[in-house]
Coordinates of C-alpha atoms in Angstrom, one line a residue:
Chain O
M1 CA 4.2 24.3 -40.7
S2 CA 1.0 25.8 -40.3
E3 CA 0.0 28.3 -37.6
T4 CA -0.6 26.8 -34.1
D5 CA -4.4 26.9 -33.2
Q6 CA -4.0 28.1 -29.6
T7 CA -7.7 28.1 -28.5
R8 CA -7.8 24.5 -30.1
R9 CA -4.7 23.6 -28.1
N10 CA -6.0 25.2 -24.8
F11 CA -9.2 23.3 -25.0
L12 CA -7.5 20.1 -25.4
F13 CA -5.4 20.8 -22.6
A14 CA -8.3 21.7 -20.4
A15 CA -10.2 18.8 -21.5
A16 CA -7.4 16.2 -20.9
G17 CA -6.3 17.7 -17.7
G18 CA -9.8 18.0 -16.6
M19 CA -10.4 14.5 -17.1
G20 CA -7.2 13.4 -15.6
G21 CA -7.8 15.6 -12.6
I22 CA -11.6 14.1 -12.1
A23 CA -9.9 10.6 -12.4
A24 CA -7.3 11.4 -9.6
A25 CA -9.9 12.7 -7.3
A26 CA -12.0 9.9 -7.8
T27 CA -9.2 7.6 -6.4
V28 CA -9.6 9.4 -3.2
V29 CA -13.0 7.5 -2.7
P30 CA -11.8 4.0 -2.2
F31 CA -8.6 5.3 -0.3
I32 CA -10.9 7.3 2.3
G33 CA -13.7 4.8 2.1
S34 CA -11.3 2.0 3.3
M35 CA -10.5 4.2 6.4
L36 CA -14.5 4.1 7.6
P37 CA -15.7 1.4 9.9
A38 CA -15.5 -2.1 8.2
A39 CA -18.3 -4.5 7.6
D40 CA -17.4 -6.8 10.4
T41 CA -17.0 -3.7 12.8
L42 CA -20.6 -2.8 11.9
A43 CA -21.9 -6.1 12.2
A44 CA -20.7 -6.6 15.7
A45 CA -23.5 -4.4 16.5
T46 CA -25.8 -6.2 19.3
T47 CA -25.3 -6.9 22.8
E48 CA -27.3 -9.1 25.0
F49 CA -28.0 -8.4 28.7
D50 CA -30.0 -9.6 31.5
V51 CA -31.4 -6.6 33.5
A52 CA -32.4 -8.7 36.5
T53 CA -28.7 -9.0 37.2
V54 CA -28.9 -5.2 38.2
E55 CA -30.0 -4.4 42.0
A56 CA -32.8 -2.0 42.9
G57 CA -31.2 1.4 42.7
Q58 CA -27.9 0.2 41.0
L59 CA -26.3 1.4 37.8
V60 CA -24.1 -0.7 35.7
V61 CA -21.9 0.2 32.6
I62 CA -21.9 -2.4 29.9
Q63 CA -20.4 -2.4 26.3
W64 CA -22.4 -1.8 23.0
Q65 CA -20.4 -1.4 19.8
G66 CA -17.7 -0.5 21.7
K67 CA -19.6 2.4 23.3
P68 CA -20.3 2.5 27.4
V69 CA -23.9 1.9 28.1
F70 CA -25.9 2.8 31.3
V71 CA -28.2 0.3 32.7
V72 CA -30.1 1.5 35.9
H73 CA -32.6 -0.2 37.9
R74 CA -35.0 2.7 38.9
T75 CA -36.9 2.3 42.2
P76 CA -40.2 3.6 42.7
E77 CA -38.7 6.6 44.5
L78 CA -36.2 7.3 41.5
L79 CA -39.1 7.2 39.1
K80 CA -40.8 9.9 40.9
Q81 CA -37.9 11.9 40.8
V82 CA -38.5 12.3 37.0
D83 CA -41.4 14.6 37.4
G84 CA -41.8 18.1 38.5
H85 CA -38.7 19.9 36.9
D86 CA -39.6 20.0 33.3
A87 CA -38.9 23.6 33.3
M88 CA -35.1 22.9 34.0
L89 CA -34.8 20.8 31.0
K90 CA -33.5 21.5 27.8
D91 CA -35.5 19.1 26.0
P92 CA -38.1 17.4 28.2
N93 CA -39.8 15.4 25.5
S94 CA -36.6 14.3 23.6
E95 CA -37.5 15.7 20.4
A96 CA -34.4 18.0 19.6
I97 CA -32.6 15.2 17.4
E98 CA -33.1 11.6 16.2
A99 CA -30.6 10.1 18.6
V100 CA -32.3 11.2 21.9
S101 CA -35.4 9.3 21.0
A102 CA -36.0 5.6 19.5
E103 CA -38.8 3.6 17.8
W104 CA -40.2 2.2 20.9
I105 CA -40.8 5.5 22.4
T106 CA -44.6 6.1 23.3
P107 CA -46.3 8.8 25.1
E108 CA -46.7 6.9 28.1
N109 CA -43.1 6.1 28.3
R110 CA -41.7 9.2 26.8
K111 CA -40.7 10.9 30.3
Y112 CA -39.1 7.7 31.4
R113 CA -37.2 7.0 28.2
A114 CA -37.5 3.3 28.7
I115 CA -39.4 0.6 27.6
K116 CA -40.0 -0.9 31.1
P117 CA -39.6 2.4 33.1
E118 CA -37.7 0.6 36.0
Y119 CA -34.6 -0.3 33.7
L120 CA -33.4 2.9 31.8
I121 CA -30.9 1.9 29.0
T122 CA -29.0 4.7 27.6
V123 CA -25.7 5.5 25.9
A124 CA -23.2 6.6 28.6
S125 CA -21.5 9.1 26.5
C126 CA -22.3 12.9 27.7
T127 CA -23.3 14.6 24.5
H128 CA -20.8 17.3 25.3
L129 CA -17.6 15.8 24.7
G130 CA -18.0 11.9 25.4
C131 CA -17.0 11.4 29.1
I132 CA -19.0 9.0 31.1
P133 CA -21.1 11.1 33.6
L134 CA -21.1 10.0 37.3
F135 CA -24.4 8.7 38.9
K136 CA -25.8 11.2 41.5
P137 CA -29.4 9.7 42.1
S138 CA -30.3 11.3 45.5
P139 CA -31.9 14.8 45.1
G140 CA -30.5 17.9 46.7
R141 CA -27.0 18.4 47.9
A142 CA -26.9 16.3 50.8
E143 CA -24.8 13.7 49.3
W144 CA -22.9 15.7 46.6
G145 CA -21.9 18.8 48.0
D146 CA -21.7 21.8 45.6
S147 CA -21.0 19.6 42.5
V148 CA -24.5 19.8 41.9
P149 CA -27.1 22.7 42.0
E150 CA -29.3 23.4 45.3
D151 CA -32.5 22.4 43.3
W152 CA -30.8 19.0 42.2
P153 CA -33.5 16.7 41.1
G154 CA -30.9 13.7 41.2
G155 CA -29.4 12.4 38.1
W156 CA -26.0 12.4 36.4
H157 CA -23.1 14.9 36.8
C158 CA -20.6 14.9 34.2
P159 CA -16.7 15.3 35.8
C160 CA -15.4 16.7 32.6
H161 CA -17.2 19.9 32.1
G162 CA -20.0 19.8 34.5
S163 CA -23.0 18.9 32.4
L164 CA -26.0 17.5 34.5
Y165 CA -28.9 15.0 33.4
D166 CA -31.9 14.1 35.6
V167 CA -32.7 10.4 36.2
S168 CA -34.3 10.0 32.8
A169 CA -31.0 11.3 31.7
R170 CA -32.3 14.5 30.1
V171 CA -29.9 17.5 30.2
I172 CA -30.5 20.2 32.6
N173 CA -30.5 23.9 31.5
G174 CA -27.2 25.7 31.9
S175 CA -25.1 22.5 30.9
P176 CA -22.5 22.6 28.2
A177 CA -24.0 19.4 26.7
P178 CA -26.5 20.2 23.9
H179 CA -28.8 17.1 24.0
N180 CA -30.1 14.3 26.5
L181 CA -28.0 11.2 26.7
H182 CA -28.8 9.1 23.5
L183 CA -31.1 6.2 23.2
M184 CA -30.7 3.2 20.9
P185 CA -32.9 0.6 19.6
Y186 CA -33.4 -2.5 21.9
K187 CA -36.0 -4.9 22.8
Y188 CA -36.8 -7.4 25.5
L189 CA -36.4 -11.1 24.4
S190 CA -37.9 -12.4 27.6
E191 CA -39.1 -10.8 31.1
T192 CA -35.5 -9.7 31.7
R193 CA -33.3 -10.5 28.7
V194 CA -32.5 -7.4 26.6
V195 CA -30.9 -7.3 23.2
I196 CA -29.5 -4.1 22.4
G197 CA -28.9 -2.7 18.7
Chain E
M1 CA 0.2 27.1 -17.9
L2 CA 3.6 26.8 -16.0
E3 CA 4.9 30.0 -17.4
K4 CA 1.8 31.7 -16.2
M5 CA 2.1 30.5 -12.5
M6 CA 5.9 30.9 -12.7
K7 CA 5.0 34.6 -13.1
S8 CA 2.4 35.0 -10.4
K9 CA 3.4 36.8 -7.0
L10 CA 2.8 33.9 -4.9
F11 CA 5.6 31.8 -7.1
G12 CA 7.8 34.9 -6.6
W13 CA 7.5 34.8 -2.8
I14 CA 8.1 31.1 -2.9
D15 CA 11.1 31.5 -5.4
E16 CA 12.9 34.3 -3.3
R17 CA 13.0 31.4 -0.3
T18 CA 13.5 28.2 -2.1
G19 CA 15.0 29.1 -5.6
A20 CA 12.1 27.1 -7.2
E21 CA 12.4 28.9 -10.4
A22 CA 16.1 27.8 -10.9
I23 CA 15.1 24.1 -10.1
I24 CA 12.0 24.2 -12.4
K25 CA 14.2 25.4 -15.3
S26 CA 17.2 23.2 -14.9
Q27 CA 15.1 20.0 -14.1
L28 CA 12.2 20.5 -16.4
T29 CA 11.5 23.4 -18.7
E30 CA 15.3 23.8 -19.4
Y31 CA 16.3 20.2 -18.9
E32 CA 17.6 19.1 -22.2
V33 CA 16.4 15.6 -23.6
P34 CA 17.2 14.0 -27.1
K35 CA 14.3 14.5 -29.3
N36 CA 14.5 10.8 -30.7
L37 CA 13.7 8.9 -27.5
N38 CA 11.2 6.2 -28.3
Y39 CA 8.4 4.7 -26.1
M40 CA 11.1 2.2 -24.5
W41 CA 12.2 5.4 -22.4
N42 CA 8.6 5.6 -20.8
F43 CA 9.4 2.8 -18.3
G44 CA 11.4 5.0 -16.2
S45 CA 8.4 7.4 -15.2
L46 CA 6.1 4.4 -15.2
A47 CA 8.6 2.7 -12.6
L48 CA 8.2 5.9 -10.4
L49 CA 4.4 5.9 -10.8
V50 CA 4.2 2.3 -9.6
L51 CA 6.5 3.1 -6.7
V52 CA 4.0 5.8 -5.6
L53 CA 1.1 3.4 -6.1
Q54 CA 2.8 0.8 -3.8
I55 CA 3.6 3.1 -1.1
L56 CA 0.0 4.5 -1.2
T57 CA -1.7 1.2 -1.4
G58 CA 0.7 -0.1 1.2
I59 CA 0.1 2.6 3.8
F60 CA -3.7 1.9 3.7
L61 CA -3.0 -1.8 3.9
A62 CA -1.0 -1.5 6.9
M63 CA -4.3 0.3 8.7
Y64 CA -5.7 -3.3 8.7
Y65 CA -3.0 -5.9 8.4
K66 CA -1.6 -7.4 11.6
P67 CA 1.8 -9.2 11.5
S68 CA 1.1 -12.0 13.9
A69 CA 1.2 -15.7 13.7
A70 CA -0.8 -16.1 16.8
L71 CA -3.6 -18.8 16.4
T72 CA -7.2 -17.4 16.2
Y73 CA -10.4 -19.2 17.1
G74 CA -11.1 -20.2 13.6
G75 CA -7.8 -22.1 13.5
Y76 CA -6.1 -19.9 11.3
T77 CA -3.7 -17.2 12.3
V78 CA -4.1 -13.3 13.0
A79 CA -2.1 -12.3 9.9
F80 CA -4.1 -14.5 7.6
D81 CA -7.4 -13.6 9.2
S82 CA -6.4 -9.8 8.7
V83 CA -5.8 -10.4 5.2
E84 CA -9.0 -12.1 4.5
R85 CA -10.7 -9.5 6.6
I86 CA -9.3 -6.6 4.3
M87 CA -10.7 -8.8 1.4
R88 CA -14.1 -9.4 2.6
D89 CA -14.9 -6.6 5.4
V90 CA -12.8 -3.5 4.8
N91 CA -14.5 -0.9 2.3
F92 CA -12.8 -1.2 -0.9
G93 CA -10.2 -3.5 0.8
W94 CA -10.2 -6.1 -2.1
L95 CA -9.3 -3.1 -4.4
I96 CA -6.6 -2.0 -2.4
R97 CA -5.0 -5.2 -1.8
Y98 CA -5.1 -6.2 -5.4
M99 CA -3.7 -2.9 -6.6
H100 CA -0.9 -3.8 -4.3
A101 CA -0.2 -7.2 -5.1
V102 CA -0.9 -6.5 -8.9
G103 CA 1.5 -3.5 -8.3
A104 CA 4.2 -5.7 -7.2
S105 CA 4.3 -7.7 -10.3
A106 CA 3.6 -4.6 -12.6
F107 CA 6.4 -2.7 -10.8
F108 CA 8.8 -5.9 -11.9
V109 CA 7.4 -5.7 -15.3
V110 CA 8.3 -2.0 -16.0
V111 CA 11.5 -2.3 -14.2
Y112 CA 12.6 -5.2 -16.5
M113 CA 11.4 -3.5 -19.5
H114 CA 13.4 -0.3 -18.3
I115 CA 16.6 -2.6 -17.6
G116 CA 16.1 -4.2 -20.8
R117 CA 15.9 -1.0 -22.7
G118 CA 19.2 0.0 -20.9
L119 CA 20.9 -2.9 -22.3
Y120 CA 19.8 -2.9 -25.6
Y121 CA 20.7 0.9 -26.3
G122 CA 23.9 0.5 -24.0
S123 CA 22.5 3.2 -21.7
Y124 CA 24.9 1.6 -18.8
K125 CA 28.2 2.7 -20.5
G126 CA 30.1 5.8 -20.0
P127 CA 29.3 8.3 -18.7
R128 CA 26.3 6.6 -17.1
E129 CA 28.2 3.6 -15.1
L130 CA 27.0 5.0 -11.7
L131 CA 23.6 5.6 -13.0
W132 CA 23.5 1.9 -13.9
I133 CA 24.9 0.9 -10.8
I134 CA 22.3 2.7 -8.6
G135 CA 19.6 1.3 -10.7
V136 CA 21.3 -2.3 -9.9
V137 CA 20.8 -1.3 -6.4
I138 CA 17.4 -0.4 -6.7
L139 CA 16.6 -3.9 -8.4
L140 CA 18.0 -5.6 -5.2
I141 CA 16.3 -3.5 -2.9
M142 CA 12.9 -4.0 -5.0
Q143 CA 13.6 -7.9 -4.8
G144 CA 14.1 -7.7 -1.0
A145 CA 11.0 -5.8 -0.5
A146 CA 8.8 -8.2 -2.7
F147 CA 10.6 -11.2 -0.7
F148 CA 9.7 -9.5 2.8
G149 CA 5.9 -8.5 1.4
Y150 CA 5.4 -12.2 0.3
L151 CA 5.4 -13.4 3.5
L152 CA 2.9 -11.2 5.2
P153 CA -0.2 -13.0 3.9
W154 CA 1.1 -16.0 6.1
G155 CA -0.2 -18.5 3.7
Q156 CA 1.6 -21.6 2.4
M157 CA 3.7 -19.9 -0.3
S158 CA 4.7 -17.2 2.1
F159 CA 5.8 -19.6 4.7
W160 CA 7.7 -22.2 2.4
G161 CA 9.2 -19.2 0.3
A162 CA 10.6 -17.7 3.2
T163 CA 11.7 -20.9 4.7
V164 CA 13.6 -21.7 1.3
I165 CA 15.0 -18.3 0.9
T166 CA 16.2 -17.8 4.6
N167 CA 17.8 -21.4 4.0
L168 CA 19.8 -20.3 1.1
F169 CA 21.4 -17.7 3.3
G170 CA 22.2 -20.5 5.7
A171 CA 24.2 -22.2 2.9
L172 CA 26.9 -19.5 2.9
P173 CA 30.0 -20.7 4.6
V174 CA 31.1 -18.9 8.2
I175 CA 28.3 -16.3 8.3
G176 CA 25.5 -18.5 6.9
E177 CA 24.0 -19.6 10.2
F178 CA 24.4 -16.2 11.6
L179 CA 22.5 -14.4 9.0
Q180 CA 19.7 -17.1 8.9
E181 CA 19.1 -16.6 12.6
V182 CA 19.1 -12.8 12.2
L183 CA 16.5 -13.0 9.5
R184 CA 14.2 -15.7 11.3
G185 CA 14.8 -14.8 14.9
G186 CA 14.1 -18.3 15.7
F187 CA 14.9 -22.1 15.0
A188 CA 12.5 -21.9 11.9
V189 CA 10.2 -19.1 10.1
G190 CA 7.6 -18.1 12.7
D191 CA 6.1 -15.2 14.5
P192 CA 9.3 -13.3 15.1
T193 CA 10.0 -13.7 11.5
L194 CA 6.6 -12.3 10.4
N195 CA 7.2 -9.4 12.7
R196 CA 10.5 -8.1 11.4
F197 CA 9.6 -8.9 7.7
F198 CA 6.7 -6.4 8.1
S199 CA 9.1 -3.9 9.6
L200 CA 11.4 -4.3 6.9
H201 CA 8.7 -4.5 4.3
Y202 CA 7.8 -0.9 5.3
L203 CA 11.4 0.3 5.6
F204 CA 12.5 -0.9 2.0
P205 CA 10.1 1.2 0.0
L206 CA 11.6 4.4 2.1
L207 CA 15.0 3.3 0.9
L208 CA 13.9 3.0 -2.4
V209 CA 12.3 6.4 -2.7
A210 CA 15.8 7.7 -1.3
I211 CA 17.7 5.8 -4.0
V212 CA 15.4 6.5 -6.8
G213 CA 16.1 10.4 -6.1
G214 CA 19.5 9.3 -6.4
H215 CA 18.9 7.7 -9.7
V216 CA 16.9 10.6 -11.0
H217 CA 20.0 13.1 -9.9
A218 CA 22.4 10.9 -11.7
L219 CA 20.5 10.9 -14.6
H220 CA 20.1 14.6 -14.7
V221 CA 23.7 15.2 -14.3
V222 CA 24.8 12.7 -17.4
H223 CA 21.4 13.2 -19.3
S224 CA 19.3 10.5 -21.1
N225 CA 20.8 8.3 -23.8
N226 CA 19.0 7.9 -26.6
P227 CA 18.2 4.8 -29.6
T228 CA 21.3 6.0 -31.5
G229 CA 23.5 6.0 -28.5
L230 CA 25.2 9.1 -29.9
D231 CA 26.3 12.0 -27.5
V232 CA 23.7 14.8 -28.4
H233 CA 24.4 18.5 -28.3
A234 CA 22.0 20.8 -26.5
G235 CA 19.6 22.8 -28.7
K236 CA 20.4 21.0 -32.0
S237 CA 19.3 17.6 -31.3
T238 CA 17.5 18.0 -28.0
I239 CA 13.9 19.4 -26.7
P240 CA 13.1 20.5 -23.1
F241 CA 11.7 17.9 -20.9
H242 CA 8.9 20.0 -20.0
P243 CA 6.2 20.1 -21.9
Y244 CA 7.4 17.5 -24.7
Y245 CA 8.3 14.6 -22.4
T246 CA 5.9 15.2 -19.4
I247 CA 3.2 14.9 -22.2
K248 CA 4.4 11.9 -23.7
D249 CA 5.1 10.3 -20.1
A250 CA 1.5 11.2 -19.4
F251 CA 0.4 9.4 -22.4
G252 CA 2.3 6.4 -21.5
V253 CA 0.6 6.5 -18.1
G254 CA -2.6 6.3 -19.6
V255 CA -1.7 3.3 -21.5
F256 CA -0.2 1.6 -18.5
L257 CA -3.2 2.2 -16.2
L258 CA -5.5 0.7 -19.0
F259 CA -3.5 -2.7 -18.7
Y260 CA -3.0 -2.3 -14.8
C261 CA -6.7 -1.6 -14.1
Y262 CA -7.7 -4.3 -16.5
V263 CA -5.8 -6.7 -14.3
V264 CA -6.7 -5.3 -11.3
F265 CA -10.4 -5.4 -12.0
F266 CA -10.7 -8.6 -14.1
N267 CA -7.8 -10.8 -13.3
P268 CA -6.1 -9.8 -10.3
Q269 CA -4.6 -13.3 -9.6
M270 CA -3.2 -13.6 -13.4
G271 CA -3.8 -17.3 -13.3
G272 CA -1.7 -18.0 -10.3
Y273 CA 1.3 -15.9 -11.8
F274 CA 0.5 -12.7 -9.6
I275 CA -1.0 -14.3 -6.6
E276 CA -0.3 -17.9 -6.1
V277 CA -3.3 -20.2 -5.6
D278 CA -1.6 -22.0 -2.6
N279 CA -1.2 -18.8 -0.9
Y280 CA -4.7 -19.1 -0.1
V281 CA -3.9 -22.1 2.3
P282 CA -2.9 -20.8 5.7
A283 CA 0.7 -21.5 6.7
N284 CA 1.3 -24.9 7.8
N285 CA 4.8 -25.6 9.3
L286 CA 4.3 -29.3 9.0
Q287 CA 3.5 -29.5 5.4
T288 CA 5.0 -28.3 2.3
P289 CA 2.9 -27.8 -0.6
P290 CA 3.3 -30.5 -3.4
H291 CA 4.7 -27.7 -6.1
I292 CA 6.6 -24.6 -4.8
A293 CA 8.1 -21.8 -6.7
P294 CA 8.7 -18.2 -6.2
V295 CA 6.4 -15.4 -8.0
W296 CA 7.4 -15.0 -11.5
Y297 CA 9.8 -11.8 -11.3
L298 CA 12.2 -14.0 -9.1
T299 CA 11.9 -17.4 -11.0
P300 CA 14.9 -16.8 -13.5
W301 CA 17.4 -16.5 -10.3
Y302 CA 15.5 -19.4 -8.9
T303 CA 16.5 -21.5 -11.8
I304 CA 20.1 -20.3 -11.7
L305 CA 20.2 -21.5 -8.0
R306 CA 18.7 -25.0 -9.0
S307 CA 21.2 -25.6 -11.8
F308 CA 23.8 -26.6 -9.5
E309 CA 24.4 -29.8 -7.7
S310 CA 26.2 -28.2 -4.8
K311 CA 23.9 -25.9 -2.6
L312 CA 26.8 -23.5 -1.9
I313 CA 27.6 -23.1 -5.4
G314 CA 24.0 -22.6 -6.4
V315 CA 23.7 -19.9 -3.7
L316 CA 26.9 -18.2 -5.1
A317 CA 25.8 -18.4 -8.6
M318 CA 22.6 -16.9 -7.8
G319 CA 24.3 -14.0 -6.0
A320 CA 26.7 -13.8 -8.9
S321 CA 24.0 -13.5 -11.5
L322 CA 22.8 -10.5 -9.8
G323 CA 26.2 -9.1 -8.8
I324 CA 27.5 -9.3 -12.3
L325 CA 25.0 -6.6 -13.2
F326 CA 27.4 -4.2 -11.2
L327 CA 30.4 -5.0 -13.4
L328 CA 28.5 -4.5 -16.7
P329 CA 29.5 -1.0 -17.6
F330 CA 33.2 -2.2 -17.0
L331 CA 33.1 -5.5 -19.1
D332 CA 31.8 -3.8 -22.1
R333 CA 34.6 -2.3 -24.1
S334 CA 32.7 -1.2 -27.1
K335 CA 33.2 2.4 -28.0
V336 CA 29.7 2.1 -29.8
R337 CA 26.6 2.2 -27.3
S338 CA 23.4 1.3 -29.1
A339 CA 22.7 -2.4 -30.4
R340 CA 21.4 -0.7 -33.4
Y341 CA 25.1 -0.4 -34.9
R342 CA 26.4 -3.4 -33.1
P343 CA 25.4 -6.6 -35.1
V344 CA 26.9 -9.0 -32.8
Y345 CA 25.8 -7.5 -29.4
R346 CA 22.7 -7.1 -31.0
Q347 CA 22.1 -10.9 -31.3
M348 CA 23.7 -11.4 -28.1
V349 CA 21.4 -9.4 -26.2
Y350 CA 18.3 -10.7 -28.1
L351 CA 19.4 -14.2 -26.9
F352 CA 19.9 -12.9 -23.5
F353 CA 16.2 -11.5 -23.3
V354 CA 15.1 -15.1 -24.7
T355 CA 17.5 -16.8 -22.2
V356 CA 16.0 -14.8 -19.2
I357 CA 12.4 -15.7 -20.3
I358 CA 13.6 -19.4 -20.6
L359 CA 15.1 -19.1 -17.1
G360 CA 12.0 -17.6 -15.5
Y361 CA 9.7 -20.4 -17.3
C362 CA 11.9 -23.3 -16.0
G363 CA 12.0 -21.7 -12.4
H364 CA 8.1 -21.4 -12.4
S365 CA 7.8 -25.3 -13.5
A366 CA 8.2 -28.3 -11.4
P367 CA 11.7 -29.6 -12.0
T368 CA 12.1 -32.5 -14.6
P369 CA 15.4 -33.5 -16.0
T370 CA 14.9 -31.7 -19.7
L371 CA 13.9 -28.7 -17.8
K372 CA 16.9 -28.9 -15.7
L373 CA 19.2 -29.2 -18.7
I374 CA 17.6 -26.6 -20.3
G375 CA 18.0 -24.3 -17.3
Q376 CA 21.7 -25.2 -16.9
I377 CA 22.4 -24.3 -20.5
S378 CA 20.4 -21.0 -20.2
T379 CA 22.4 -20.4 -16.8
A380 CA 25.7 -21.0 -18.9
Y381 CA 24.6 -18.4 -21.4
Y382 CA 23.4 -15.9 -19.1
F383 CA 26.9 -15.6 -17.5
A384 CA 28.7 -16.2 -21.1
F385 CA 26.8 -12.9 -22.2
F386 CA 28.6 -11.0 -19.6
L387 CA 32.0 -12.8 -19.9
L388 CA 32.2 -12.5 -23.6
L389 CA 31.4 -8.8 -23.6
P390 CA 35.2 -7.7 -23.2
F391 CA 36.4 -9.7 -26.3
V392 CA 33.5 -8.9 -28.5
P393 CA 34.9 -5.7 -29.9
M394 CA 38.0 -7.4 -30.9
F395 CA 36.0 -8.9 -33.8
E396 CA 32.6 -7.0 -33.9
K397 CA 32.3 -4.9 -37.0
T398 CA 30.2 -2.1 -35.8
K399 CA 27.9 -0.2 -38.5
P400 CA 28.7 3.5 -39.4
L401 CA 27.3 6.0 -37.0
P402 CA 25.0 8.8 -38.1
E403 CA 26.5 12.3 -37.7
E404 CA 23.6 13.7 -35.7
I405 CA 20.4 12.1 -34.7

């Protein structure tokens, strides 16, 4: 018997073991991949809604991709409440991340965050930890007590951790939520029919 | 590598609390295995590999599979649709399902090779009787798990296969009808059956894991047989399991995976042998498919069942054909283990292997008078093989055994 070539043996061991290890690690891809949303889940992606069914000043919560979505019919008074408190907002122009903006945003509708300013459509999940904020549209504390600050411009108050949003769903300074409520792509099929997603 | 790890501080810490070093030594690095094992001894570790693969893929399939016979808008059922959803919509669902379906057949391939090796080399003989018996229990649980699993896609073959098999139990006297109702949970195979079969299909592999543990433990008490069937003496004719047989088993795994992956990726239905074509037709309790046969790994026993005119005798014969495996260690009275040194037994066991294959072929084909006769002759030999064993040593002239392997 000749002497064992230990270097050669170690190389072969590392090479074979390494390849086996890579192969074993690669099998993780299909298994974890299978736990991601399936194609049909991703395909069930649009929701149609008739905004004419929402009364002036009313808020409804509908579903889109299994997520809650706010549709608010903003009266002229409510639309006025959008102005005058930019200094209180973390991100008045909705530029911090992609999700708070949308393709249809123009300089004109930026502060309203809606294609038609009277109908605001946004994802209803607080950007802090996902609760659905409560709609508290009237300004000041008259209707809401001390759940909102004294200079409350009207908007949403999240019951979970106290995040505040204005009537364009923009997050107010001091809230634990980092971002404005998310927007999503949507378009008007007719005067009042909207397809979301 | 292992020695280095075992010298580390971390290992020392673990060892103090678990006795890991003693376990590794007694089960791996100082576990003595005969040095002359051939490749037939690879199938045990392969069976373990396939068991792990089946459990792994099964867990992921269960995340999407829904055991319900409720109708859907498409006119199918929730269960059938959920399987199709796995195939079409779930990421890599096709791969995981094919791995599982092909894995079921692969499991039986390696286990039948493993059993055949045990038969040929006399691995069932003393002192390994209990090891063999535990193995037969594993086989029965595997067949049960496969049967339960086959119902789940809720296709035509699933439904009618389950109908036929649950009717078999109904043929038994006294307890038959009771057993049948317990299995079905209704007057016919239906939604409750599907639910309980799913539950049992998840349970049986857990039993398998526990009993396979017992099988390996029993093996490590009596140690491996070898192609000569001789008792071996530690040190002289043995080598430690690690690294010698870990490497050889790993090589076997590589070769096995080559075949397995080929089938999974290129021929997952194996021409209707691994996944029957009719099972892509949704279950219809008002129409039986024109030709119905079990999957290949159950067909030998199906032929034995069909070989008798009386339903009850057929069922009992099928039970006996599996039950007699338990008695094998006690039926064979020869002092020599391996067929290498037993000229008569060697011919008998070869013929037995051929017979099982013929039985399998007959069971898979549509019944004809010729095939029925062939099936009956094969069934006769199947039992004759076992029942002749006590008498073979009376006239068999065994070849001289070598002194040492």
